[in-house]
mmCIF file with all atom_site columns, C-alpha atoms in Angstrom:
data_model
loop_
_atom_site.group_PDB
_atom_site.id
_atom_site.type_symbol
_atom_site.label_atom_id
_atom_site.label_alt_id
_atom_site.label_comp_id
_atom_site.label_asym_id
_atom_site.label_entity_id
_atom_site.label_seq_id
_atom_site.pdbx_PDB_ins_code
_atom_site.Cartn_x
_atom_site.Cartn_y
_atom_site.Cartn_z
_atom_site.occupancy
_atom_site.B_iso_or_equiv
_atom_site.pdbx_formal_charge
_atom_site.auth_seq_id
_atom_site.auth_comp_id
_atom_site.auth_asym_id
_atom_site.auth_atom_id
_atom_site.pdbx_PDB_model_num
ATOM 1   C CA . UNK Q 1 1   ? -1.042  -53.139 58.169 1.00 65.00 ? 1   UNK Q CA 1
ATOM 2   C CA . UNK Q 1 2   ? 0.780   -51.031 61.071 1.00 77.00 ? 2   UNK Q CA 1
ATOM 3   C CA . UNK Q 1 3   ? -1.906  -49.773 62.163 1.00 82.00 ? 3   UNK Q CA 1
ATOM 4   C CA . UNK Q 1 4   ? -3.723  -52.744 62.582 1.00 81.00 ? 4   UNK Q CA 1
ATOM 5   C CA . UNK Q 1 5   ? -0.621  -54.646 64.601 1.00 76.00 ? 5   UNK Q CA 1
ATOM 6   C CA . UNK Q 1 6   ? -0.462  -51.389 66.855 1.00 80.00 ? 6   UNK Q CA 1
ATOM 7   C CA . UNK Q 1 7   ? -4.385  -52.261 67.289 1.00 79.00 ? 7   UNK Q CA 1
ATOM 8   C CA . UNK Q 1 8   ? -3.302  -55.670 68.481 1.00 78.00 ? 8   UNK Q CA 1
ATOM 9   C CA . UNK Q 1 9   ? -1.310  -55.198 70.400 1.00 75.00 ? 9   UNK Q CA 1
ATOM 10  C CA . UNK Q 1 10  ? -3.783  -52.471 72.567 1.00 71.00 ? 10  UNK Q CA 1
ATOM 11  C CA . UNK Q 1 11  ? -6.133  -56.018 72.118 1.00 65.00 ? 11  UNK Q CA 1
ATOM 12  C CA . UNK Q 1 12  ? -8.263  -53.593 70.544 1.00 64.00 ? 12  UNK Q CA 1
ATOM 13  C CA . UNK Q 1 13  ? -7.874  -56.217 67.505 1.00 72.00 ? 13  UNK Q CA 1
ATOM 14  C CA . UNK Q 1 14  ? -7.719  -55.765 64.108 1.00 71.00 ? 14  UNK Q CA 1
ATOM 15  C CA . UNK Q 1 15  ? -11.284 -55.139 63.186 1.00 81.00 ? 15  UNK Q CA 1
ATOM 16  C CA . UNK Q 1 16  ? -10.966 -51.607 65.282 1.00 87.00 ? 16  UNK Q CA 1
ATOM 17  C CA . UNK Q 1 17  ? -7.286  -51.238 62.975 1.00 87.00 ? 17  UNK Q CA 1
ATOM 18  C CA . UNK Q 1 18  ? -9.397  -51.469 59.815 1.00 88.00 ? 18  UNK Q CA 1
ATOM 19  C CA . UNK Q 1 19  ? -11.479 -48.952 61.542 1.00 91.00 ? 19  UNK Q CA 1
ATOM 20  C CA . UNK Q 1 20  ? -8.336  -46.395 62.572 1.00 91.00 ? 20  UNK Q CA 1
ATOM 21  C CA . UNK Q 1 21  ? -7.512  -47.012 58.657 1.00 92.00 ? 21  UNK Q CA 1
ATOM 22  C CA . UNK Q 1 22  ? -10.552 -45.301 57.071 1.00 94.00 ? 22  UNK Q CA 1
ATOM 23  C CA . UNK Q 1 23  ? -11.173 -42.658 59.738 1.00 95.00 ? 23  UNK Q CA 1
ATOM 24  C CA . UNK Q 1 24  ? -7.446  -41.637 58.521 1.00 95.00 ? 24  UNK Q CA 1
ATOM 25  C CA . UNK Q 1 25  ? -8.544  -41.688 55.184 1.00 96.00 ? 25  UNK Q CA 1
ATOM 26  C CA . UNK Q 1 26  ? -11.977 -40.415 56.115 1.00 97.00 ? 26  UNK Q CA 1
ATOM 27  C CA . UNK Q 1 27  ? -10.337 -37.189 58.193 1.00 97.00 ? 27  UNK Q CA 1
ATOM 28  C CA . UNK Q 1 28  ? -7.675  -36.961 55.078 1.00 96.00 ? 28  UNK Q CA 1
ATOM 29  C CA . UNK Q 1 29  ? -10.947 -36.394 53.205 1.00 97.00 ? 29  UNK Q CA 1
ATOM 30  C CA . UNK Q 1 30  ? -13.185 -34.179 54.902 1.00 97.00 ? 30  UNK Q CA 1
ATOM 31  C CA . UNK Q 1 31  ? -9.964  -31.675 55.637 1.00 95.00 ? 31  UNK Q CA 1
ATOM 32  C CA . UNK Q 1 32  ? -9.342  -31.364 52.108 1.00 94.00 ? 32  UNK Q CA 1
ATOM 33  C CA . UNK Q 1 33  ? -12.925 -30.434 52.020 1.00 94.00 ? 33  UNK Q CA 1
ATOM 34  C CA . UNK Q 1 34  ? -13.021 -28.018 54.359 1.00 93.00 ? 34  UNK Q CA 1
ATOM 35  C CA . UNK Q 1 35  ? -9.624  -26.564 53.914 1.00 90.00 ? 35  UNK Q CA 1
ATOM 36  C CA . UNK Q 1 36  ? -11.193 -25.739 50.013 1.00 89.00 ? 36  UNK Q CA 1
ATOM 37  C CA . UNK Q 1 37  ? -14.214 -23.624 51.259 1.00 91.00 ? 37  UNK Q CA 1
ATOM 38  C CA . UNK Q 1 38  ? -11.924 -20.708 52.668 1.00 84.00 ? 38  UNK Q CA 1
ATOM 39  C CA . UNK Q 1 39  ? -8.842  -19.270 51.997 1.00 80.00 ? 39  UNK Q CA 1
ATOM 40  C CA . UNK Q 1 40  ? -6.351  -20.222 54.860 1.00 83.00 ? 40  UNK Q CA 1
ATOM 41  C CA . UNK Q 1 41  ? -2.233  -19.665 56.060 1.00 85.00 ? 41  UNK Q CA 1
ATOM 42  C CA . UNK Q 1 42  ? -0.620  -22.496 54.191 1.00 84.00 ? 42  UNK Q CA 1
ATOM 43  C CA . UNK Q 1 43  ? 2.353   -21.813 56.465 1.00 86.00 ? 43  UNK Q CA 1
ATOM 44  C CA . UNK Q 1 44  ? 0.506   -21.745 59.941 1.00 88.00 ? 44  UNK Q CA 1
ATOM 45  C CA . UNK Q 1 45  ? -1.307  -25.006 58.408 1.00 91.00 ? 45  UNK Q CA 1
ATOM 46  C CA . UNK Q 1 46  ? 1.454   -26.942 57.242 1.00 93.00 ? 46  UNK Q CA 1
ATOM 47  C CA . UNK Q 1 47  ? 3.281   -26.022 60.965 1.00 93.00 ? 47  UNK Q CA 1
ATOM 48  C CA . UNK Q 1 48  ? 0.332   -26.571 63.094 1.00 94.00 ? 48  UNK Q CA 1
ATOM 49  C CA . UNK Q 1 49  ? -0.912  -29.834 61.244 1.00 95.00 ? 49  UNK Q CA 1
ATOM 50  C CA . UNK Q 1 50  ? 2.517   -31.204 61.460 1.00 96.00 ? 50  UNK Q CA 1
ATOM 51  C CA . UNK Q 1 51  ? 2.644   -30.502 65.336 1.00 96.00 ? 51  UNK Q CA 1
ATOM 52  C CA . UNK Q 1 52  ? -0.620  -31.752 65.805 1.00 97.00 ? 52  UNK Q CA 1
ATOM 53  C CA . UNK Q 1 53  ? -0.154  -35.010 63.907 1.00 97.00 ? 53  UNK Q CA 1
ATOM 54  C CA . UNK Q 1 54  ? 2.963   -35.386 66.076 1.00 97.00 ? 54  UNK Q CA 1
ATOM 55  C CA . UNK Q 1 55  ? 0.720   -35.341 69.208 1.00 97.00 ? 55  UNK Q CA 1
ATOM 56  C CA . UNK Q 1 56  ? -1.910  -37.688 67.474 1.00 96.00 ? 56  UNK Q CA 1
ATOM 57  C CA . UNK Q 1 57  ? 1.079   -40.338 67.383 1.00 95.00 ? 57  UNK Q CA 1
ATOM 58  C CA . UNK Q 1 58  ? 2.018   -40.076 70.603 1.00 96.00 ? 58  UNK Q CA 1
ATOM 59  C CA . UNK Q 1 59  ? -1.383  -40.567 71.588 1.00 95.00 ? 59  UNK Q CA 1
ATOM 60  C CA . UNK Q 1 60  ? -1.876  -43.229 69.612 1.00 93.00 ? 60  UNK Q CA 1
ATOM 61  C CA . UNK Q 1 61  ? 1.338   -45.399 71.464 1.00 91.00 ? 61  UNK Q CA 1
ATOM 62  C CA . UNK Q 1 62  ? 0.309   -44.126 74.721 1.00 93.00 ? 62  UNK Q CA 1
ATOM 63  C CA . UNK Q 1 63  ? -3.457  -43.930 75.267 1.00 92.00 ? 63  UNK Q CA 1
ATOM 64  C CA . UNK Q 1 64  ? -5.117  -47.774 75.081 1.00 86.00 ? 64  UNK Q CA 1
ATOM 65  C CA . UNK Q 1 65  ? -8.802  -47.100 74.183 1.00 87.00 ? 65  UNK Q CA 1
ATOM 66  C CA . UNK Q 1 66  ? -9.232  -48.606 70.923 1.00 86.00 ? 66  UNK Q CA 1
ATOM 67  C CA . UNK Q 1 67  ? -11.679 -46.123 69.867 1.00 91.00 ? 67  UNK Q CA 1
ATOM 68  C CA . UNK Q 1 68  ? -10.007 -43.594 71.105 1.00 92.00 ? 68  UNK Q CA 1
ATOM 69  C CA . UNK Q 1 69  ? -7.348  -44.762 69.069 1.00 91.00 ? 69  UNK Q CA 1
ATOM 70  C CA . UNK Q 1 70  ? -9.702  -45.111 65.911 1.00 93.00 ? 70  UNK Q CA 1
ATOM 71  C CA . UNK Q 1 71  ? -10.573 -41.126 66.800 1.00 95.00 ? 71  UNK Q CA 1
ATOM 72  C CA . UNK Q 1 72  ? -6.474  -40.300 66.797 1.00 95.00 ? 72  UNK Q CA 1
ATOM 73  C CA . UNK Q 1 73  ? -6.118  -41.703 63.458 1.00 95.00 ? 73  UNK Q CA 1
ATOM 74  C CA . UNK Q 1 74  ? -9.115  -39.473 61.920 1.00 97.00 ? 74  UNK Q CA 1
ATOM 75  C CA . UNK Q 1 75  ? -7.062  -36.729 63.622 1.00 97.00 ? 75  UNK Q CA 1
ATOM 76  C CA . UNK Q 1 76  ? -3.928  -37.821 61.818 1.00 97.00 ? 76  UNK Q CA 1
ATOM 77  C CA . UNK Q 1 77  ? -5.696  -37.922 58.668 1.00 96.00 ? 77  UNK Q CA 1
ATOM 78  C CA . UNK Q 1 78  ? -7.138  -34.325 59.542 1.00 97.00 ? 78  UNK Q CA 1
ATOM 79  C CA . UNK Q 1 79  ? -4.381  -33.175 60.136 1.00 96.00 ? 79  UNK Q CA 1
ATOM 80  C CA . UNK Q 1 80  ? -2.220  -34.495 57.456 1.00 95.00 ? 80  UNK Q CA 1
ATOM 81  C CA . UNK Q 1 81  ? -5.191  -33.434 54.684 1.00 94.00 ? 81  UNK Q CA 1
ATOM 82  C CA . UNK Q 1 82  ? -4.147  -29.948 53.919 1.00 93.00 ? 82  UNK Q CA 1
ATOM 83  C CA . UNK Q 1 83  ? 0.018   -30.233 53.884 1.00 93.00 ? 83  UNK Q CA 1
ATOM 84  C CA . UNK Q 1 84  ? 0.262   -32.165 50.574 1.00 90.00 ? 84  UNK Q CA 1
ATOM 85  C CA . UNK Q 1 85  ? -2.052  -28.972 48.876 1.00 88.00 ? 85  UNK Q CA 1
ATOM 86  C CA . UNK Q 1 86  ? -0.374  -26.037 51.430 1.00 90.00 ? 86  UNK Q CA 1
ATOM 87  C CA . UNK Q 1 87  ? 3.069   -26.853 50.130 1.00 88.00 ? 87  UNK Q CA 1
ATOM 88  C CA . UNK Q 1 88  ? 2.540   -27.335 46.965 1.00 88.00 ? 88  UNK Q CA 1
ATOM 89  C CA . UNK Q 1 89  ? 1.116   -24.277 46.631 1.00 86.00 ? 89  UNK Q CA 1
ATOM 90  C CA . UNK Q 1 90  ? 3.816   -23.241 48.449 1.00 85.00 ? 90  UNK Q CA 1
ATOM 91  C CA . UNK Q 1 91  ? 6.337   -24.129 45.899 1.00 85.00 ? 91  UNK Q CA 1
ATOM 92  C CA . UNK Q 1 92  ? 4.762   -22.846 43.266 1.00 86.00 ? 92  UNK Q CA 1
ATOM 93  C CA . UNK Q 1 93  ? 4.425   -19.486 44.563 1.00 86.00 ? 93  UNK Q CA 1
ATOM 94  C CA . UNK Q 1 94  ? 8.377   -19.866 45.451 1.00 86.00 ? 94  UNK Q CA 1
ATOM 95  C CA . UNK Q 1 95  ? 9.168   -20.795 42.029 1.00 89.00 ? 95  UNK Q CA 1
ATOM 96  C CA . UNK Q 1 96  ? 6.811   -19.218 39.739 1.00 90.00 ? 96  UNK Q CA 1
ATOM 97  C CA . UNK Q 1 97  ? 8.960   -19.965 36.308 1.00 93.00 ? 97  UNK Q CA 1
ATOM 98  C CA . UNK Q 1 98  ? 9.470   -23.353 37.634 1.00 92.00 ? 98  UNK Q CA 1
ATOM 99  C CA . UNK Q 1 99  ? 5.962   -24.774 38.811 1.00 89.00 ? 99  UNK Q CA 1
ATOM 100 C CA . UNK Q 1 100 ? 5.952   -27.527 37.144 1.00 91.00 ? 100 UNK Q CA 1
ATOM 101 C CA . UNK Q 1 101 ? 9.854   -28.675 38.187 1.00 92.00 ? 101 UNK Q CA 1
ATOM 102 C CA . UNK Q 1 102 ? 9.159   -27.959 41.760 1.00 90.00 ? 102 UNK Q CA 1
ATOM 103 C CA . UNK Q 1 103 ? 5.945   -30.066 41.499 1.00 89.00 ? 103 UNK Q CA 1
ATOM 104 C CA . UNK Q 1 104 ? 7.284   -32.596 39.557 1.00 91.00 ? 104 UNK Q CA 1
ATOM 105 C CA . UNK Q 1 105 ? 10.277  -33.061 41.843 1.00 91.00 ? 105 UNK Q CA 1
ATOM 106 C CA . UNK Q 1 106 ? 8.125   -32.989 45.346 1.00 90.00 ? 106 UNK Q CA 1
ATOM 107 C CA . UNK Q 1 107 ? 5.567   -35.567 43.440 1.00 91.00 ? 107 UNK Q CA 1
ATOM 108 C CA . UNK Q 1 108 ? 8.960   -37.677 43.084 1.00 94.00 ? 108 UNK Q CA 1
ATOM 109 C CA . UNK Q 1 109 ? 10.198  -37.488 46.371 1.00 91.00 ? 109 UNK Q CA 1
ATOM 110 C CA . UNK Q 1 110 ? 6.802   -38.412 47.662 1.00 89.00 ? 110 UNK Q CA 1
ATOM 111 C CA . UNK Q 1 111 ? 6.608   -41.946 45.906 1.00 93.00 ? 111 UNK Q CA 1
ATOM 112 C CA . UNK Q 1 112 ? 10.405  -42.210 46.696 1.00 94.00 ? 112 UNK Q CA 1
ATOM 113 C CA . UNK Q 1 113 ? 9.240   -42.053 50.393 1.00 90.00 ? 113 UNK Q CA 1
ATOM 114 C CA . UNK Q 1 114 ? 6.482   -44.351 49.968 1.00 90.00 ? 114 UNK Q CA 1
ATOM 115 C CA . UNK Q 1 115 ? 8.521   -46.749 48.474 1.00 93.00 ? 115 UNK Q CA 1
ATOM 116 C CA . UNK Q 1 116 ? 11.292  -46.654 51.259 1.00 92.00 ? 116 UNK Q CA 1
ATOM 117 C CA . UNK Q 1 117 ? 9.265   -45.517 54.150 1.00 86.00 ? 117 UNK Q CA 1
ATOM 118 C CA . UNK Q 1 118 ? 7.093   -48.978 54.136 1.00 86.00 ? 118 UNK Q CA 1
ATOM 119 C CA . UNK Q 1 119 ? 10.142  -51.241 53.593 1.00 88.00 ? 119 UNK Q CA 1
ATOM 120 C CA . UNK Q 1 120 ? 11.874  -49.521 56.718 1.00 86.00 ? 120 UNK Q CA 1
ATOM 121 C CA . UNK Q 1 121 ? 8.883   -50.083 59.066 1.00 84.00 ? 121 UNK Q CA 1
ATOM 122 C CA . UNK Q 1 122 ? 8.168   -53.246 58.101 1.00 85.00 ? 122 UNK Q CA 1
ATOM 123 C CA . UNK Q 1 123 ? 12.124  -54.134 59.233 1.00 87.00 ? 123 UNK Q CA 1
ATOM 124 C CA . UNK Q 1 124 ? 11.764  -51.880 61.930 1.00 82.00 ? 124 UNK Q CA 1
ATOM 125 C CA . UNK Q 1 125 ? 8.426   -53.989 63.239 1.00 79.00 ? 125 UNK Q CA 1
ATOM 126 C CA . UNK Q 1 126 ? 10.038  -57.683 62.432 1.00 83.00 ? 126 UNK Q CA 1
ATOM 127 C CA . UNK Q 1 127 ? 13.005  -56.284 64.788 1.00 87.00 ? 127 UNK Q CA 1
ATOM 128 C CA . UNK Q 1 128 ? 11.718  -54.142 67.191 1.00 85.00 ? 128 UNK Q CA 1
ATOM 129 C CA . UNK Q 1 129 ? 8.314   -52.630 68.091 1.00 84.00 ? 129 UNK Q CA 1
ATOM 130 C CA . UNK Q 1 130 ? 5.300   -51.476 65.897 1.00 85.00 ? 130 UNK Q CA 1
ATOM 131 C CA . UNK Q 1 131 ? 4.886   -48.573 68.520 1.00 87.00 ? 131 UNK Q CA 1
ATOM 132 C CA . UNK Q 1 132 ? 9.083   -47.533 68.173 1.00 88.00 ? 132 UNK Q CA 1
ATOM 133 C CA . UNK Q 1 133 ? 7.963   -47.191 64.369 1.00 86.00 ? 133 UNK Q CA 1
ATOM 134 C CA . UNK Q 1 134 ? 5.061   -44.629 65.287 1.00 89.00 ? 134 UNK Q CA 1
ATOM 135 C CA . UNK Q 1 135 ? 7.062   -42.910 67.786 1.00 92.00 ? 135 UNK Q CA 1
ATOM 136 C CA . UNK Q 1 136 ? 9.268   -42.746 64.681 1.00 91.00 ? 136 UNK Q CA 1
ATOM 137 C CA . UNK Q 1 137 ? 6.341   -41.168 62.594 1.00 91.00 ? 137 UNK Q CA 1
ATOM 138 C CA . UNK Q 1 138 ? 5.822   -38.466 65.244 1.00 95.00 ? 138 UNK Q CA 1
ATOM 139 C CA . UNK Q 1 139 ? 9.443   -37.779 64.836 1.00 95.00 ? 139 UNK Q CA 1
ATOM 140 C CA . UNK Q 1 140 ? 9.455   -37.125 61.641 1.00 93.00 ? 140 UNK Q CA 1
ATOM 141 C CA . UNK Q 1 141 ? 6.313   -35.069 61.813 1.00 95.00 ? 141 UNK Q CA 1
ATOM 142 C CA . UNK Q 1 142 ? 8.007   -32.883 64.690 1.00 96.00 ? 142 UNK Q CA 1
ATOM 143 C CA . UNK Q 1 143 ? 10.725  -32.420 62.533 1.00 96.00 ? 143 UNK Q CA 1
ATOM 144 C CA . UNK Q 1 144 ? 8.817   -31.131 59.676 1.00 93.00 ? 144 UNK Q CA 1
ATOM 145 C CA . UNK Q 1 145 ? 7.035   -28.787 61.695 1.00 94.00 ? 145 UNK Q CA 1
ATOM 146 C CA . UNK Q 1 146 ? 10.522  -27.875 63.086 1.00 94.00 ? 146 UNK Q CA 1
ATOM 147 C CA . UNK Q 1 147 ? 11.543  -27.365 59.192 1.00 92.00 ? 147 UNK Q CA 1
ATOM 148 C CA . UNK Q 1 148 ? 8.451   -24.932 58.330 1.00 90.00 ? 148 UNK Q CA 1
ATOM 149 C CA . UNK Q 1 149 ? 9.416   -22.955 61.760 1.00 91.00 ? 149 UNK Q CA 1
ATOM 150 C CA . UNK Q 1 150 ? 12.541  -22.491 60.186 1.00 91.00 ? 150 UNK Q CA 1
ATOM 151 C CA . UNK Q 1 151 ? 11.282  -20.848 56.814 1.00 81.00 ? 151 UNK Q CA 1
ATOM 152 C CA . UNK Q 1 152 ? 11.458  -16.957 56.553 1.00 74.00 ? 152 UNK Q CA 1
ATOM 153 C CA . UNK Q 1 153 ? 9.516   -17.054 53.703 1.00 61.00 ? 153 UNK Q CA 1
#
């Protein structure tokens, strides 16, 4: 739905949106794929993907090319396919008596956000500006990068 306002508004329209939406998925996809064929840093992945995906959503406000766009939002989804997996495993090697807590909890606080995280950008849209809300989303990647900067171990 965002993404296919933020196509609108670029008068890319929303057909190209719909077309930004799978390429997310479609990137999401093929990075979990490739991320499974080799063993790989969770902790440089989870930092660089974050950074990266912050990028992407700059691009995506600034740059006006709706397939261009479409292309930033398989990069997003590229980018965002192996942190879900890389901290997870992440956990459990942190907590090894308590795998199943630590995954249970992070599952939680994942459908937490996507129950709040919608409802927030939908008000922040009606009020302000579909492209505040993915400057927003770059934010919040930034900072997560900043946060696995921060982690000795």
């Amino acid at each position: 739905y965002f993404v296919e306002i933020l196509f609108d508004l670029k008068t890319s329209g929303a057909q190209l949106g719909a077309y930004g939406i799978s390429g997310y998925w479609a990137g999401m996809a093929f990075s979990r794929f490739v991320y499974s064929l080799w063993a790989y840093r969770p902790r440089r992945t989870v930092r660089l993907s974050l950074l990266t995906a912050a990028v992407a959503f700059i691009a995506l406000v600034v740059f006006k090319s709706g397939w261009l766009c479409v292309l930033l939002c398989a990069v997003v989804g590229f980018t965002y396919g192996p942190v879900w997996t890389s901290i997870v495993a992440g956990a459990a090697e942190r907590f090894p008596d308590h795998k199943a807590s630590a995954t249970g909890l992070m599952s939680a606080a994942c459908g937490l956000s996507g129950i709040i995280y919608p409802m927030f950008m939908g008000i922040l849209v009606d009020t302000l500006d579909v492209r505040i809300g993915f400057m927003i989303l770059a934010a919040t990647a930034a900072l997560g990068a900043a946060l696995a900067f921060s982690l000795k171990n």
